[in-house]
Structures are given as structure tokens and as C-alpha cells.
Coordinates of C-alpha atoms in Angstrom, one line a residue:
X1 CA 16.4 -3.4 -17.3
X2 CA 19.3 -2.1 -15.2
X3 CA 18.6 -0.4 -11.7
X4 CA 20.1 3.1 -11.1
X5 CA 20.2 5.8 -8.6
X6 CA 18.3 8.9 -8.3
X7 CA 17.3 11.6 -6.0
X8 CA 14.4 10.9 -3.7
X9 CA 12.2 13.5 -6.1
X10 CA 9.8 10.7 -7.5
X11 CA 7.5 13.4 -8.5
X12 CA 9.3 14.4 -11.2
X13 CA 9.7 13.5 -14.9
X14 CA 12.2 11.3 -16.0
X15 CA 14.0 10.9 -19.3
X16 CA 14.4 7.0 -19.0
X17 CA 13.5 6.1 -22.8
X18 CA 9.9 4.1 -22.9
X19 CA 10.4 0.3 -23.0
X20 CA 8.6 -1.7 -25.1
X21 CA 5.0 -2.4 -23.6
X22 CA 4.1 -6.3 -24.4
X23 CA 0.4 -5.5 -23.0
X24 CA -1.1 -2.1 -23.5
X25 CA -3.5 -0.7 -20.8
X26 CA -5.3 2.2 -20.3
X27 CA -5.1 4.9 -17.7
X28 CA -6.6 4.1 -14.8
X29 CA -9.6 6.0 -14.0
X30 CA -11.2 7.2 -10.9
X31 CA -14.6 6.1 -11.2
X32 CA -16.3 2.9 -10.7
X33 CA -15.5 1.0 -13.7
X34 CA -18.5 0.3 -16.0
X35 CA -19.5 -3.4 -17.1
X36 CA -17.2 -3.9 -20.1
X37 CA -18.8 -3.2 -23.4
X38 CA -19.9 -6.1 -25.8
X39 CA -16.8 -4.6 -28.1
X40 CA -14.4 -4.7 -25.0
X41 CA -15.7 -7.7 -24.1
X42 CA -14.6 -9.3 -27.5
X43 CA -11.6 -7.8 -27.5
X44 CA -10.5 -9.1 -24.6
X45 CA -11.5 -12.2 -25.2
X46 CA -9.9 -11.8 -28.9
X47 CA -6.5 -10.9 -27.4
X48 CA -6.3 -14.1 -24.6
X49 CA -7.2 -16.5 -27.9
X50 CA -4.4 -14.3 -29.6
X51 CA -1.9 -14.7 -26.6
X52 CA -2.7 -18.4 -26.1
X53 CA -3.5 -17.6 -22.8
X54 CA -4.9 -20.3 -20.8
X55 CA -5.7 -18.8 -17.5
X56 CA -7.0 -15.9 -16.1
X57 CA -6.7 -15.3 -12.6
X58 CA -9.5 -12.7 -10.9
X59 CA -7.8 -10.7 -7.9
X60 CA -10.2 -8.8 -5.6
X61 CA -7.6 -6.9 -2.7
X62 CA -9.0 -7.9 1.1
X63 CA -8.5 -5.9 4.2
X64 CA -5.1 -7.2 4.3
X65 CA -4.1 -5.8 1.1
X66 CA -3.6 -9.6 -0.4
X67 CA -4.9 -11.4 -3.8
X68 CA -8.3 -12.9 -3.3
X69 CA -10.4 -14.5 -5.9
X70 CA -10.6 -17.1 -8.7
X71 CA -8.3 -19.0 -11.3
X72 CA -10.8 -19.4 -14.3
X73 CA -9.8 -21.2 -17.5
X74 CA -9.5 -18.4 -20.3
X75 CA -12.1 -19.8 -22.5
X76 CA -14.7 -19.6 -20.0
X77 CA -13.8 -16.3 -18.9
X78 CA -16.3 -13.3 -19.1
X79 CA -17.0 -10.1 -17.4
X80 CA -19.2 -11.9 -15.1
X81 CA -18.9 -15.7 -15.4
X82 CA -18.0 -17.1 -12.0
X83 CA -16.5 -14.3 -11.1
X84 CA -18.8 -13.8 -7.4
X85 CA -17.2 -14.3 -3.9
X86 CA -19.0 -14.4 -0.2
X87 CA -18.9 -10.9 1.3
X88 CA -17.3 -13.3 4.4
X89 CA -13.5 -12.4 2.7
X90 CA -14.1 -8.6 4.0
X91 CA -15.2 -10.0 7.5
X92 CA -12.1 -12.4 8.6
X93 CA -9.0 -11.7 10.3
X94 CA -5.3 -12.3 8.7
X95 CA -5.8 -15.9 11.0
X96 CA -8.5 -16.8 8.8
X97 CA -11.1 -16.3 11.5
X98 CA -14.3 -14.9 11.5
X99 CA -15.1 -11.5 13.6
X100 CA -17.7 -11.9 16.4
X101 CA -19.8 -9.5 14.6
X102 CA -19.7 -11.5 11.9
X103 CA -24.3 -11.0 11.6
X104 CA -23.7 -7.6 12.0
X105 CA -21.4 -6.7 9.0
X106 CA -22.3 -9.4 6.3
X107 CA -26.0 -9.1 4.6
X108 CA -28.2 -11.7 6.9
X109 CA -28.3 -13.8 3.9
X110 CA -25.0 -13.7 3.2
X111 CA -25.0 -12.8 -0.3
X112 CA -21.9 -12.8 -2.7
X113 CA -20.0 -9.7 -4.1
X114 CA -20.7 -9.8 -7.9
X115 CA -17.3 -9.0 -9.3
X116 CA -16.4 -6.7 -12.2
X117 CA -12.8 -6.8 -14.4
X118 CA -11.3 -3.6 -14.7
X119 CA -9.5 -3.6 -17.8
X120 CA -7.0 -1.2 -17.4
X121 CA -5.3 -3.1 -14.5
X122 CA -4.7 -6.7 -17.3
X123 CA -1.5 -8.2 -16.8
X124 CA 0.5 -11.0 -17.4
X125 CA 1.7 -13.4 -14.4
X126 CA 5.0 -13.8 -15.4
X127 CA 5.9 -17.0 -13.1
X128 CA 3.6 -18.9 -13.8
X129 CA 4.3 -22.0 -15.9
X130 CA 1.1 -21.9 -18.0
X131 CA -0.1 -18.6 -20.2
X132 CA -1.6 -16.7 -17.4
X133 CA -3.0 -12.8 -16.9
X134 CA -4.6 -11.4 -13.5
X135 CA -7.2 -8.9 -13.8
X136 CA -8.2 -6.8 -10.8
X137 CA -11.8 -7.0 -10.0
X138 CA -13.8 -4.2 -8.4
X139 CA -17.0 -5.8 -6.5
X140 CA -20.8 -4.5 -6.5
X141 CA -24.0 -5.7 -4.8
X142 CA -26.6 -7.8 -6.7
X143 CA -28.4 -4.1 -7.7
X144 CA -24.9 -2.4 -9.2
X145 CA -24.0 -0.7 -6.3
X146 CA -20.2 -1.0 -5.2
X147 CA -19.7 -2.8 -2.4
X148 CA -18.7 -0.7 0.6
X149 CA -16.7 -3.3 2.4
X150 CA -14.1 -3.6 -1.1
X151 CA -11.1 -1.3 -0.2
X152 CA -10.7 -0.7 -3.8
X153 CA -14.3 0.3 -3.3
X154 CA -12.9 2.6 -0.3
X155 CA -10.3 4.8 -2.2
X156 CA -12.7 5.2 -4.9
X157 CA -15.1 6.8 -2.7
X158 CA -12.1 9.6 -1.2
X159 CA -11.2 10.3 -5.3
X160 CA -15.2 11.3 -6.0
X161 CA -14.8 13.9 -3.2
X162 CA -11.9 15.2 -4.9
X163 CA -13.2 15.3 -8.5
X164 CA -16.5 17.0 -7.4
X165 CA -14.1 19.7 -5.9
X166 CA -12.3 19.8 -9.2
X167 CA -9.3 18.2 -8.0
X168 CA -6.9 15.3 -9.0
X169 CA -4.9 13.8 -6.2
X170 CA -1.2 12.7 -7.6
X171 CA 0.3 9.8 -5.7
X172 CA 4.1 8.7 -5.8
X173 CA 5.3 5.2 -3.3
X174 CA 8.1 4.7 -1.7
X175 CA 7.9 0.6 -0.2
X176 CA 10.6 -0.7 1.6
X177 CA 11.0 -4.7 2.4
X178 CA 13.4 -7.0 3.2
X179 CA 15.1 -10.0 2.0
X180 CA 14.8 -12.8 4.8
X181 CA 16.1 -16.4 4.6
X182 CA 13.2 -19.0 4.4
X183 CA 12.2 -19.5 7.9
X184 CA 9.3 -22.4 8.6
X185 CA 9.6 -22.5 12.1
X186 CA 7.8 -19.2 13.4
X187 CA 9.4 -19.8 16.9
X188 CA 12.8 -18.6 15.2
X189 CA 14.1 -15.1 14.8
X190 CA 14.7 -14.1 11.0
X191 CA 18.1 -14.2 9.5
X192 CA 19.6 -12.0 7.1
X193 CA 20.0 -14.0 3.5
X194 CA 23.2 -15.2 2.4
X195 CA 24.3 -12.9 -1.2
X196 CA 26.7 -13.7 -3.8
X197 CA 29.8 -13.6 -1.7
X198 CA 28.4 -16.4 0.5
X199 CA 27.9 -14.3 3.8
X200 CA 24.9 -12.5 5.5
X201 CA 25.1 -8.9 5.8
X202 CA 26.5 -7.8 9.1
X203 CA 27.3 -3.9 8.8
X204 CA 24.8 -1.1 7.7
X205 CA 25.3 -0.6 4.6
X206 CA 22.8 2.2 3.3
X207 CA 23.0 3.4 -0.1
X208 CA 25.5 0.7 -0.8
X209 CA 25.4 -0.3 -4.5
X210 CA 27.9 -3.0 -3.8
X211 CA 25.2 -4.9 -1.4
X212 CA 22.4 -4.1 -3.7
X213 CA 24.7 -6.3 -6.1
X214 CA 24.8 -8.8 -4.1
X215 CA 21.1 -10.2 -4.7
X216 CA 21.7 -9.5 -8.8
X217 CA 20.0 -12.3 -9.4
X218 CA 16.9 -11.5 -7.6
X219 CA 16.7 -8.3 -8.4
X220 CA 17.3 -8.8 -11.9
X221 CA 14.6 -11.5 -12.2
X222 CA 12.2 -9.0 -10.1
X223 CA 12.8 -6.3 -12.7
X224 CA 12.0 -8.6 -15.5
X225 CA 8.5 -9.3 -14.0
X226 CA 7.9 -6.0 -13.2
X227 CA 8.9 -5.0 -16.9
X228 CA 6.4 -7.9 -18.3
X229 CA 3.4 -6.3 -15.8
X230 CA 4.4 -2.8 -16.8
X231 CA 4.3 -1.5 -13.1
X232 CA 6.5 1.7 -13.3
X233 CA 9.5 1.2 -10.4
X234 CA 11.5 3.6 -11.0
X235 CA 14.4 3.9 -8.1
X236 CA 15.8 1.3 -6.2
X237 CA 18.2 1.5 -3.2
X238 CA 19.6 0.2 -0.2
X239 CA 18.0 0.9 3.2
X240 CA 19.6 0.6 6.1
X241 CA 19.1 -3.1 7.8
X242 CA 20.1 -6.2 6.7
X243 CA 19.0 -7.0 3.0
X244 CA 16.6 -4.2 3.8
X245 CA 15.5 -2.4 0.1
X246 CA 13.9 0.6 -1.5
X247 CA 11.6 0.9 -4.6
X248 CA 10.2 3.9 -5.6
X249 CA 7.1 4.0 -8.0
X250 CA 6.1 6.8 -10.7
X251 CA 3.9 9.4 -9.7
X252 CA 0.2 9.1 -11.0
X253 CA -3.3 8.9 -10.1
X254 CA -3.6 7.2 -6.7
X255 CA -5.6 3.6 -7.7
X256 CA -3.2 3.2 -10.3
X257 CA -0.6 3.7 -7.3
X258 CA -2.3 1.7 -5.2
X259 CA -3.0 -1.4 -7.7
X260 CA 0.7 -1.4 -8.6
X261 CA 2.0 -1.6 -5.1
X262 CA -0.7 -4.7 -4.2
X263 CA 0.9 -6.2 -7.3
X264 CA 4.5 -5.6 -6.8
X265 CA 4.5 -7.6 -3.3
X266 CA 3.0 -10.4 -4.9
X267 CA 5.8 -9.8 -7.7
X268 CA 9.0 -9.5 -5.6
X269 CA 7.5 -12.1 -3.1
X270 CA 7.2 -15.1 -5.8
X271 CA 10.6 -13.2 -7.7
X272 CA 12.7 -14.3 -4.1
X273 CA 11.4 -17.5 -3.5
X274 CA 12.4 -18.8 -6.9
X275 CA 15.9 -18.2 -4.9
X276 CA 14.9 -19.5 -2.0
X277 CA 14.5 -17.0 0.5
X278 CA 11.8 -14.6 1.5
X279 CA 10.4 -11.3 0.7
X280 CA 8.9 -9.3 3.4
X281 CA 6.8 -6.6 3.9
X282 CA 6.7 -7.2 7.6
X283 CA 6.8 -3.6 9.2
X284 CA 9.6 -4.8 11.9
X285 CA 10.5 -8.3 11.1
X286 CA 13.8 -8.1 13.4
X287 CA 14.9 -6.9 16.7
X288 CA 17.7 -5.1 15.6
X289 CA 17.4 -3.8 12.7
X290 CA 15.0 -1.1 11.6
X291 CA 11.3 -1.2 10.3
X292 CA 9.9 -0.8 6.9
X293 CA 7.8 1.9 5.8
X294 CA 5.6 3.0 3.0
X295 CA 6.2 6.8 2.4
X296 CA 3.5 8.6 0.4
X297 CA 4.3 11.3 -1.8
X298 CA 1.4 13.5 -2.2
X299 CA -0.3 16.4 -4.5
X300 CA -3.0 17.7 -6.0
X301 CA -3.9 19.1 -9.2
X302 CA -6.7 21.2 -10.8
X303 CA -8.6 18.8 -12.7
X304 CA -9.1 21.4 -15.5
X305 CA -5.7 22.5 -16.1
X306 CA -3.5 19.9 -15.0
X307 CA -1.6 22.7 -12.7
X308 CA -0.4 21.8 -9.1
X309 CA -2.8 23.6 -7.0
X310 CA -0.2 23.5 -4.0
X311 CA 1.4 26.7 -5.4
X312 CA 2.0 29.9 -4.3
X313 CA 0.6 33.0 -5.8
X314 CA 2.2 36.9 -5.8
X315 CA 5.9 35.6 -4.4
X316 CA 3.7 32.6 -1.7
X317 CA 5.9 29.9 -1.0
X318 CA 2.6 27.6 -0.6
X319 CA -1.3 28.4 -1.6
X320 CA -3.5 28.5 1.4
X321 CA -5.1 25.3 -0.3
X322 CA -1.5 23.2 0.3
X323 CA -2.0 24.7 4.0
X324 CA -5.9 23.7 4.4
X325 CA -4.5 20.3 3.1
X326 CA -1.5 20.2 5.4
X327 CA -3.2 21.1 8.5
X328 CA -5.8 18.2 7.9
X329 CA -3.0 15.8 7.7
X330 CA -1.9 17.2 11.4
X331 CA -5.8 17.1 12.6
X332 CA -6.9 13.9 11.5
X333 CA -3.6 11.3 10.9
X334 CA -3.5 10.6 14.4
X335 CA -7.1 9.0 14.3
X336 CA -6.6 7.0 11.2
X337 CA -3.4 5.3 12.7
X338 CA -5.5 2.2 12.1
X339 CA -4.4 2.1 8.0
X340 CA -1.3 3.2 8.4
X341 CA 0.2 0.8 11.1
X342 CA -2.8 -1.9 10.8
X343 CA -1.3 -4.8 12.4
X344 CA -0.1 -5.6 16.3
X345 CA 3.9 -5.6 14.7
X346 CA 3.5 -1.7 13.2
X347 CA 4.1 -0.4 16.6
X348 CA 7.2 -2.1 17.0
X349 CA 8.3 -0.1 13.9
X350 CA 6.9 3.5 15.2
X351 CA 7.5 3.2 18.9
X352 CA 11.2 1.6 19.1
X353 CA 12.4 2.3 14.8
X354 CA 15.1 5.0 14.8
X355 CA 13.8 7.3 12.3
X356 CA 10.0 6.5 12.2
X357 CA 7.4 9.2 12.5
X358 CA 6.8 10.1 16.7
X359 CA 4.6 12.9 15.7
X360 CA 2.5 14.9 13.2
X361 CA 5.3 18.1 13.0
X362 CA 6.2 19.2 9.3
X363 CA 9.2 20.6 8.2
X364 CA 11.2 21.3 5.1
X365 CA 13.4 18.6 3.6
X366 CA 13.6 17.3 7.9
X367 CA 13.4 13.6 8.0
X368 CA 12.5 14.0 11.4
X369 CA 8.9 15.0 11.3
X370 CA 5.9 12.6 10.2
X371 CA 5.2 15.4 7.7
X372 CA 8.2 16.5 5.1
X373 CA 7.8 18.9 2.6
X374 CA 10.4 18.1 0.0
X375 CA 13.0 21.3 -1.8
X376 CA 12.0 21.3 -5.1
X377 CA 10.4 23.0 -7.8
X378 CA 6.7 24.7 -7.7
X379 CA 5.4 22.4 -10.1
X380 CA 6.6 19.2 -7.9
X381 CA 5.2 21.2 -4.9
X382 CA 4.4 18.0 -2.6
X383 CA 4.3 16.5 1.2
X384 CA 5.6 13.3 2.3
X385 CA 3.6 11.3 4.5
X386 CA 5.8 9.3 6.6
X387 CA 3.7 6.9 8.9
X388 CA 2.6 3.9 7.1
X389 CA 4.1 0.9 7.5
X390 CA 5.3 -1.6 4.2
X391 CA 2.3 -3.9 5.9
X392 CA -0.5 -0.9 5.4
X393 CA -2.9 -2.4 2.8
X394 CA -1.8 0.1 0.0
X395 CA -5.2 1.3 -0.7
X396 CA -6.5 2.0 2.5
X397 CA -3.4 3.8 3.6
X398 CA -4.0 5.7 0.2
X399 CA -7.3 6.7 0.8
X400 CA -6.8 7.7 4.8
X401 CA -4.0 10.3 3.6
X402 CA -6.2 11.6 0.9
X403 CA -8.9 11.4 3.6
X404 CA -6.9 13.4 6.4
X405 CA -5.7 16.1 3.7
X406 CA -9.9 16.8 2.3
X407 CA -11.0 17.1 5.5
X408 CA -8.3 19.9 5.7
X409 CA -9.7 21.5 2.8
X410 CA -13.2 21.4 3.7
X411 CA -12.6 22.9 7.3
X412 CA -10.3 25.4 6.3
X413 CA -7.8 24.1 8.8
X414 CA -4.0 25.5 9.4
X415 CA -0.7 24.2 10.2
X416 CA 1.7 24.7 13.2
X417 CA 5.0 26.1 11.7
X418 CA 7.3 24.3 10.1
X419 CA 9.5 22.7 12.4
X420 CA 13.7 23.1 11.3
X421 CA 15.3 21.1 14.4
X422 CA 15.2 17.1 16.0
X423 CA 12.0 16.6 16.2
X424 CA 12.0 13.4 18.4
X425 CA 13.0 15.0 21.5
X426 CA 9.5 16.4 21.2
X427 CA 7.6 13.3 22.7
X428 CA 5.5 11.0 20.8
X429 CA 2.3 12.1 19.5
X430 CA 0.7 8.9 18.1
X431 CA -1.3 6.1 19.3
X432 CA 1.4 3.6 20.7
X433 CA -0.6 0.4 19.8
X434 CA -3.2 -1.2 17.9
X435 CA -6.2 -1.5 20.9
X436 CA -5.1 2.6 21.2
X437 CA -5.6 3.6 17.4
X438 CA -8.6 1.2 17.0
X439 CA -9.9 3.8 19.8
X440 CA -9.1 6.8 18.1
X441 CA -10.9 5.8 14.8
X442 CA -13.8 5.0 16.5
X443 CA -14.2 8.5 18.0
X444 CA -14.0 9.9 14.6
X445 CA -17.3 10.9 13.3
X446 CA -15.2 13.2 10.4
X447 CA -13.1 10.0 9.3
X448 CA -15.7 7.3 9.2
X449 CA -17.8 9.8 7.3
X450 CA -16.1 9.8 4.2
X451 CA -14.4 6.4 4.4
X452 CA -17.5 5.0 5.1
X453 CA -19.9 3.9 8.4
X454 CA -19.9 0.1 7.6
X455 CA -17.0 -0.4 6.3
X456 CA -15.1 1.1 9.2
X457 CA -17.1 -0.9 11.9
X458 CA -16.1 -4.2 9.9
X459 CA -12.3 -3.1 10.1
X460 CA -11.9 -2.1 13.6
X461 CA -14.0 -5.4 14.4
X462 CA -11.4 -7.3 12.1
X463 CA -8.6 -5.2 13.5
X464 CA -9.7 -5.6 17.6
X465 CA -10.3 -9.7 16.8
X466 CA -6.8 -9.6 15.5
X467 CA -5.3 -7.9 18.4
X468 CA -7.3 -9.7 21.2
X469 CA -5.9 -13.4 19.3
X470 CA -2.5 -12.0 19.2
X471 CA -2.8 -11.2 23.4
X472 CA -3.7 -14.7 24.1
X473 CA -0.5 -16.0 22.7
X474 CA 2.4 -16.3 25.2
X475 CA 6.0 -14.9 23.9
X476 CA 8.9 -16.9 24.6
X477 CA 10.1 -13.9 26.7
X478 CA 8.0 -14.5 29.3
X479 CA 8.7 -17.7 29.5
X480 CA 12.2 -16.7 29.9
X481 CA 11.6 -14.3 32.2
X482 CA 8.6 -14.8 34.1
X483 CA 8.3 -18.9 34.8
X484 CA 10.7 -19.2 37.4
X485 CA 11.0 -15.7 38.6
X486 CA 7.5 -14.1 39.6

């Protein structure tokens, strides 16, 4: 499938004719997904026998946002058949270490998570050399319950809010990443990649369709695995650093959204290093170049009818609903920081990037604030969060916007006005590291009460254990600096 540029309105419908599906799914719904059926059961089974497939890999997302799980021969595969993990994956750090309150967070016994296929997200693994498909798993307690440490778990719980309102959030992704050359020694600053004219990219070259060319081959074996896992990227561009690109993803329900960005970085990860170089989802992998982001388009509709309830009535620009919403995003993003920038590195992309988010000021089509309400028709009537980073575990970051913007609703809250100039020269209004948003999230009763109690004491334990490991390391600056000199 060819690439081709668009405007930035993802929310809108396109009139790209429909591809040929190899694998038919479902919509995703937003509910706990039942135990599959004795009938869906066979039929499942009926179509891997069909397929020849061999393998069936069982993904459960961590805190990180990255595949856990199991590889399990097809034949033996069932909706429950080895398919249990140790609750200890949702209480270690991206080191692989365990949190000090490790007794605190896992059950005393430590139990396993009983894991459940959900249908709707089977796929094929197109890379890998045997008939494979990856299913991804929701997890439960031993009684049925869902496990509240799952993120998948997480977002779920934020989209029952919204249907008991009568609401249906819409999500549209935009994820940017960049193309790295391999680098095994972690002491050594990334490099650009070399492309098809046998140098690294020097010059900015945004929006350049020439330097999108010149990783073709990447690109084009990326789009054939997205095409045989049906995730819907739609846009692509050139960002601004280095090798830096742009998907964008269809507009739809927001754990679809959420599933298809976890599996696209697996998918462009494994796509680059059958070239030889690196994918990256770092949120500032280099010095000099700018960080990566994940913007989130946003809106709601009314469950019933299907009609964006961001509307204005009698000649209103907005309803006071898109307001409530709005001004909840302004009250509450600063205190769930923690998902959007979850890692010590995020920072580095908000406090020194040259057009990431410094505050929580909206405007109209103004790039400038954390918070941009897109021109564009009522029907598409949306806001673009701005402030996660590429490395914010899609779900969660998902789930905290959604979070922010209910809590909006339910307390009736309002905007400031909409800001039209430079908004930078405003100050910065966010927390300026991890230890300082880690803070914030623990102050907020409102946040933790929807998101859930447990679930946010295990991720700011995860989150502080990372951060105190990464202190103890010492950079090669201050060697530079400081041996000799202090």
C-alpha cells in the first residue's frame, strides 16, 4: 500500500477504497470481554487448523506499554490453557527489578493473573518465520474479577464511566518515532541512519517527501505488516529531526486505539531491524534534535445517536459539555503528568523540546498550547491533547486524558479563554521531572479515584524505583566536568 499526504484532520472520513482484510475481527468493545463461547471457542480453533497456524502468541500490555506473555503451540491453545502469569509483571520496573513494596501491591500469596483472549484484537505476526497470530489477553483474579493492576484493565474502567453517562469517547493517534542506527554500546550518542543515497540526514527536513523516500524499503515492509494486522495508519509524514517520522491512526473507540498503537511499535520496531537499524519510541533520544510525542485527538459522542456531543446549539460555537470537558483537561492534566511523560527521559522532551507542551492553555488551530482545538467541521468537533510522550504506555495515557476530561464533566468545570498568541513566553506550568509528577499524582484524591487506589500506588512505586535507580548512575558529563574541577 502506498503512503500519501493528508491534512492533520484524522477525525474525519476518508475515501481510501477498503483493502482486502486477510483476518476479520470485530469491533472492539468497551466492556470486559466475556470468556469465549464454546462456538467461538471452536471457531477459533477451526480457523488456526484452517490457517495452518502453528503458534499463538498471548500478549498481556505491562506498565511499560510492552508485549508480555506466552508462545503456546496452536494445538494446545484454549481460552484458558496456560494462559496465567504472576501478578509480579505489574510490580517491576523497565530494569527488571522488583519495587520495595513489592508485599504491599502483589496478593501475599502471590497468585497468578488468569488471562482471557479477546477475540477481536487476533492477528497475524507477520515476521515471524513459522504460522504465527497474537492475541491480546485481558487478565482477571481467580473469582472473575479484572485485575486492577492490568492497564488494559485501567482504560476499561475510565470507558464504564463514560457509557453509564451515555457517552462514547472517540480516539484518533498521532505517534512519532525515529529511525536510529543500531547502537550496542549505551555509552554512545545515537546516530542518524544512513538512507538510500548513502548519507545520514543532516538538514531539517519536515514534511519532506523526498526523505521519507529515503527509508522505502522500510517503510514499505512496515506498511505490509501493518496491512496483514489490519491496524488502520492512515497518514504518514516527516517530522522534523533526523529520520524522525509521523503515523497517524483512524479515529475509533479508544481500546481499539490504544491496542493498535501497543502493536504498531512492536510492528515498525521488528519492520527496521530486518534493515538493520532501530526504531524508537524514545521521547528525546538525541541532544539536538527534537522529542517525540504522542498527540491525542479527542471526542465524544452520544451513545444513542452517534452525534458529537461537543456541538454547539442556537449559533454556540462549542456545547457547555466540550467546555466541562475542556476545563477538566486544564484542572487535572498537570497531576497525571505521570502517563503522559512516565519515564526519567520525557522531561528532556517537555522542558528543553522546541515545540512541546509548557502549559495547559488552549487555543484554536495554535500549536503553541498543550490544548489545540482543531478548525474544522461541527461533526469533527475535537481537542488535541499535546503532552504525551511516543514512550507513554498507550493505554494509560489513553485513559488519564479520558480521565482529566470526566472529571470535567462531573464538576461542571470551565476553561480560561482561548489563548490566540506565543504561548511559551508564558512560563512553564508542568511538573519539570519525574520525582515532581510522581508528587502531584499522589495528591490527587480525584485521579486515583477513577483510575484506581491500587493500581496507582503500584505505579508511582514502579515509577519512584525507576527514578531513584536512574539517580544512582553517574553521566559521563560529570565526569567531564566535575572529576578534576570541583
Amino acid at each position: 500500500p502506498g503512503r500519501r499526504m493528508e491534512s492533520d484532520d484524522v477525525m474525519k472520513k476518508t475515501d481510501k477504497k477498503p483493502k482486502k482484510k486477510p483476518l476479520r475481527r470485530k469491533p472492539a468493545q468497551d466492556r470486559i470481554v466475556p470468556a469465549p463461547s464454546e462456538r467461538e471457542e471452536s471457531h477459533l480453533k477451526r480457523w488456526l487448523r484452517e490457517h495452518h497456524i502453528t503458534e499463538v502468541e498471548c500478549l498481556v500490555p505491562d506498565i511499560t506499554g510492552n508485549a508480555r506473555g506466552k508462545i503456546i503451540p496452536a494445538a494446545r491453545f484454549s481460552s484458558d490453557y496456560g494462559t496465567r502469569l504472576p501478578e509480579a509483571i505489574f510490580a517491576t520496573t523497565v530494569t527488571g527489578e522488583y519495587i520495595d513494596e513489592y508485599h504491599e501491591i502483589v496478593s501475599a500469596s502471590d497468585s497468578d493473573l488468569y488471562l482471557r483472549p479477546d477475540p477481536n484484537t487476533l492477528c497475524v505476526v507477520p515476521w515471524a518465520s513459522d504460522p504465527t497470530v497474537q492475541i491480546i489477553h485481558d487478565c482477571f483474579t481467580h473469582d472473575g474479577a479484572p485485575h486492577e493492576l492490568a492497564p488494559r484493565s485501567v482504560l476499561r474502567r475510565v470507558i464504564a464511566r463514560y457509557d453509564a453517562l451515555g457517552l462514547k469517547p472517540i480516539i484518533a493517534p498521532e505517534l512519532e518515532f525515529f529511525l536510529v542506527q543500531k547502537n550496542t554500546d549505551p555509552d554512545f550518542p545515537l546516530q542518524p541512519p544512513v538512507g538510500r543515497n548513502g548519507r545520514p540526514e543532516t538538514a531539517r527536513q519536515s514534511y519532506s517527501i523526498d526523505a521519507v523516500n529515503e527509508f522505502d524499503p522500510i517503510l514499505d515492509l512496515m506498511y505490509d505488516y501493518c496491512e496483514s494486522m489490519e491496524l488502520d495508519v492512515e497518514t504518514l509524514i516527516h517530522e522534523s529531526g533526523a529520520a524522525q517520522l509521523e503515523i497517524n491512526f483512524r479515529h475509533a473507540d479508544p481500546l481499539s486505539r490504544a491496542d493498535q498503537v501497543f502493536l504498531f511499535k512492536r510492528t515498525v520496531r521488528e519492520a527496521a531491524l530486518r534493515h538493520d537499524i532501530y526504531a524508537t519510541f524514545l521521547a528525546k533520544p538525541m541532544e539536538n534534535e527534537p522529542g517525540s510525542s504522542m498527540h491525542i485527538h479527542q471526542s465524544l459522542l452520544n451513545a444513542k445517536t452517534g452525534k458529537n456531543v461537543f456541538i454547539g446549539k442556537n449559533g454556540a460555537q462549542h456545547s457547555e459539555l466540550f467546555m466541562n470537558y475542556l476545563g477538566g483537561l486544564q484542572r487535572y492534566i498537570p497531576e497525571a503528568m505521570a502517563f503522559f511523560a512516565p519515564n526519567v527521559n520525557s522531561y528532556r522532551r517537555l522542558v528543553y523540546g522546541e515545540v512541546s507542551p509548557k502549559n495547559v492553555q488552549w487555543g484554536y488551530d495554535n500549536r503553541t498550547c498543550g490544548l489545540r482545538v482543531p478548525f474544522d467541521s461541527p461533526e469533527n468537533m475535537r481537542v488535541e491533547s499535546r503532552f504525551a510522550g511516543s514512550d507513554a504506555n498507550p493505554y494509560l495515557a489513553i485513559a488519564a486524558t479520558l480521565d482529566c476530561g470526566l472529571l470535567g464533566i462531573e464538576q461542571k468545570l470551565q476553561p480560561t479563554e482561548a489563548s490566540t498568541g506565543f504561548t511559551h513566553s508564558s512560563g512553564f506550568e508542568l511538573p519539570k521531572s519525574m520525582q515532581d509528577s510522581l508528587e502531584f499524582l499522589e495528591r490527587s484524591d480525584a485521579l486515583r479515584g477513577i483510575l484506581g487506589e491500587r493500581f496507582c500506588k503500584a505505579y508511582i512505586c514502579i515509577k519512584r524505583k525507576e527514578y531513584e535507580t536512574f539517580f544512582r548512575v553517574i553521566s559521563s558529563w560529570e565526569r567531564e566536568f566535575l572529576l578534576l574541577n570541583v
